[in-house]
Amino acid sequence: MKNKIEYIFPILLIILDLAAAAVYASQKDWKKTIYWIAAAVLNAAVTF
């Protein structure tokens, strides 16, 4: 990995995406849960 300081904001965004997925999963809204998990995976794929 390159300089780790440049990964702070993408990692925070991935964590927020997963937190949003957890909230929607707790409400049993599966479409939005899948959406936010996919957003986290996409951010991780682009970042790393």
PDB file of C-alpha atoms in Angstrom:
ATOM      1  CA  MET A   1       0.000   0.000   0.000  1.00  0.00           C
ATOM      2  CA  LYS A   2       1.065   3.510  -0.693  1.00  0.00           C
ATOM      3  CA  ASN A   3       0.931   6.320   1.813  1.00  0.00           C
ATOM      4  CA  LYS A   4      -1.765   5.289   4.297  1.00  0.00           C
ATOM      5  CA  ILE A   5      -2.982   8.829   5.010  1.00  0.00           C
ATOM      6  CA  GLU A   6      -4.666   9.011   1.603  1.00  0.00           C
ATOM      7  CA  TYR A   7      -6.913   6.066   2.524  1.00  0.00           C
ATOM      8  CA  ILE A   8      -8.588   7.758   5.504  1.00  0.00           C
ATOM      9  CA  PHE A   9     -11.573   9.227   3.657  1.00  0.00           C
ATOM     10  CA  PRO A  10     -12.268   6.239   1.389  1.00  0.00           C
ATOM     11  CA  ILE A  11     -12.169   3.929   4.413  1.00  0.00           C
ATOM     12  CA  LEU A  12     -14.537   6.234   6.309  1.00  0.00           C
ATOM     13  CA  LEU A  13     -16.881   6.241   3.326  1.00  0.00           C
ATOM     14  CA  ILE A  14     -16.825   2.434   3.161  1.00  0.00           C
ATOM     15  CA  ILE A  15     -17.588   2.258   6.893  1.00  0.00           C
ATOM     16  CA  LEU A  16     -20.476   4.700   6.480  1.00  0.00           C
ATOM     17  CA  ASP A  17     -21.838   2.655   3.562  1.00  0.00           C
ATOM     18  CA  LEU A  18     -21.766  -0.492   5.696  1.00  0.00           C
ATOM     19  CA  ALA A  19     -23.382   1.351   8.603  1.00  0.00           C
ATOM     20  CA  ALA A  20     -26.202   2.486   6.309  1.00  0.00           C
ATOM     21  CA  ALA A  21     -26.605  -1.116   5.160  1.00  0.00           C
ATOM     22  CA  ALA A  22     -26.855  -2.235   8.784  1.00  0.00           C
ATOM     23  CA  VAL A  23     -29.562   0.335   9.502  1.00  0.00           C
ATOM     24  CA  TYR A  24     -31.635  -0.750   6.517  1.00  0.00           C
ATOM     25  CA  ALA A  25     -31.077  -4.417   7.360  1.00  0.00           C
ATOM     26  CA  SER A  26     -32.419  -3.799  10.857  1.00  0.00           C
ATOM     27  CA  GLN A  27     -35.543  -2.336   9.219  1.00  0.00           C
ATOM     28  CA  LYS A  28     -35.745  -5.337   6.851  1.00  0.00           C
ATOM     29  CA  ASP A  29     -35.460  -3.110   3.775  1.00  0.00           C
ATOM     30  CA  TRP A  30     -33.444  -5.577   1.708  1.00  0.00           C
ATOM     31  CA  LYS A  31     -33.240  -3.540  -1.515  1.00  0.00           C
ATOM     32  CA  LYS A  32     -31.551  -0.619   0.229  1.00  0.00           C
ATOM     33  CA  THR A  33     -29.370  -3.013   2.254  1.00  0.00           C
ATOM     34  CA  ILE A  34     -28.053  -4.590  -0.949  1.00  0.00           C
ATOM     35  CA  TYR A  35     -27.592  -1.133  -2.479  1.00  0.00           C
ATOM     36  CA  TRP A  36     -25.383   0.096   0.365  1.00  0.00           C
ATOM     37  CA  ILE A  37     -23.364  -3.123   0.495  1.00  0.00           C
ATOM     38  CA  ALA A  38     -22.785  -2.824  -3.251  1.00  0.00           C
ATOM     39  CA  ALA A  39     -21.723   0.805  -2.775  1.00  0.00           C
ATOM     40  CA  ALA A  40     -19.197  -0.265  -0.131  1.00  0.00           C
ATOM     41  CA  VAL A  41     -17.827  -3.025  -2.373  1.00  0.00           C
ATOM     42  CA  LEU A  42     -17.553  -0.640  -5.311  1.00  0.00           C
ATOM     43  CA  ASN A  43     -15.714   1.942  -3.204  1.00  0.00           C
ATOM     44  CA  ALA A  44     -13.350  -0.731  -1.935  1.00  0.00           C
ATOM     45  CA  ALA A  45     -12.691  -1.995  -5.471  1.00  0.00           C
ATOM     46  CA  VAL A  46     -11.920   1.484  -6.752  1.00  0.00           C
ATOM     47  CA  THR A  47      -9.799   2.450  -3.733  1.00  0.00           C
ATOM     48  CA  PHE A  48      -7.709  -0.694  -3.403  1.00  0.00           C
TER      49      PHE A  48
END
